[in-house]
Amino acid sequence: MSNSTSILAGGDGFKYHGTGTVTSVGYAALVVQEDTVFTSFSVDGTNVLSARGLSAVTLQQGAYLPSGGASKITGFVISSGSVIGY
């Protein structure tokens, strides 16, 4: 059996992000640390903010945001709040 750790959220570590712009990442998931609002949210280089229902939404602390399948969260802009990327 092969080692599949890298496909699990957190298999490659984590990083905290507060307000601001985050680019050039490849996260499998984000976990919201406090009430958070995104103004941009990109998966595989495409802004999916509206498609994923995140426009003008305040995500509550503890929300789990997976990238979906083999996709990666590649960037986002947080106008308020914070997340940890895995």
C-alpha positions as MATLAB code, in Angstrom:
seq = 'MSNSTSILAGGDGFKYHGTGTVTSVGYAALVVQEDTVFTSFSVDGTNVLSARGLSAVTLQQGAYLPSGGASKITGFVISSGSVIGY';
ca = [
       0.000    0.000    0.000;
       1.377    3.427   -0.910;
       1.637    6.354    1.497;
      -1.394    8.574    0.808;
      -0.696   11.224    3.459;
      -0.163   13.975    0.883;
      -3.763   13.697   -0.372;
      -5.196   14.364    3.092;
      -5.863   17.916    4.218;
      -2.905   18.769    6.433;
      -0.588   16.143    4.999;
       1.720   18.919    3.815;
       1.387   21.123    6.920;
      -0.604   24.289    7.514;
      -0.407   28.085    7.498;
      -2.404   30.840    9.177;
      -3.773   33.729    7.052;
      -5.453   36.923    8.284;
      -6.892   39.798    6.271;
      -5.218   40.433    2.930;
      -4.421   38.774   -0.372;
      -3.041   35.238   -0.591;
      -1.680   33.941   -3.907;
       0.399   31.049   -5.205;
      -0.798   28.486   -2.674;
      -2.108   24.969   -3.206;
      -4.360   24.115   -0.280;
      -6.624   21.081   -0.085;
      -8.811   22.889    2.474;
      -9.239   25.940    4.683;
     -10.670   26.082    8.205;
     -12.204   29.382    9.289;
     -10.724   30.605   12.606;
     -13.130   33.494   13.232;
     -16.050   34.961   11.308;
     -14.545   35.550    7.850;
     -15.512   37.299    4.613;
     -13.805   36.569    1.283;
     -13.835   39.010   -1.638;
     -12.095   36.510   -3.944;
     -11.708   32.723   -3.732;
      -9.797   30.825   -6.424;
      -9.667   27.096   -7.079;
      -7.217   25.875   -9.711;
      -6.652   29.507  -10.716;
     -10.329   30.331  -11.303;
     -12.289   32.696   -9.054;
     -15.234   30.618   -7.806;
     -16.547   33.082   -5.201;
     -20.015   33.346   -6.781;
     -20.157   29.769   -8.064;
     -19.602   28.439   -4.536;
     -22.078   30.845   -2.946;
     -19.471   32.873   -1.059;
     -20.349   36.364   -2.340;
     -21.270   38.699    0.541;
     -21.331   35.766    2.977;
     -19.833   35.790    6.458;
     -18.493   32.308    7.132;
     -18.693   31.278   10.765;
     -15.769   30.103   12.892;
     -15.096   26.400   12.365;
     -16.365   26.245    8.766;
     -14.450   23.661    6.707;
     -13.854   24.658    3.078;
     -12.464   21.780    0.980;
     -11.082   22.438   -2.503;
     -12.964   19.483   -3.982;
     -11.459   16.342   -5.496;
      -7.960   16.761   -6.903;
      -8.407   20.545   -7.117;
      -6.443   23.025   -5.005;
      -7.346   26.373   -3.449;
      -4.840   28.612   -5.221;
      -5.625   32.025   -3.774;
      -8.101   34.189   -1.898;
      -8.668   37.643   -0.473;
      -9.927   37.990    3.106;
     -11.576   41.328    3.915;
     -12.193   40.331    7.534;
     -11.398   37.278    9.614;
      -8.802   34.535    9.359;
      -8.274   30.966    8.180;
      -5.771   28.143    8.403;
      -4.832   26.578    5.080;
      -4.012   22.870    4.807;
];
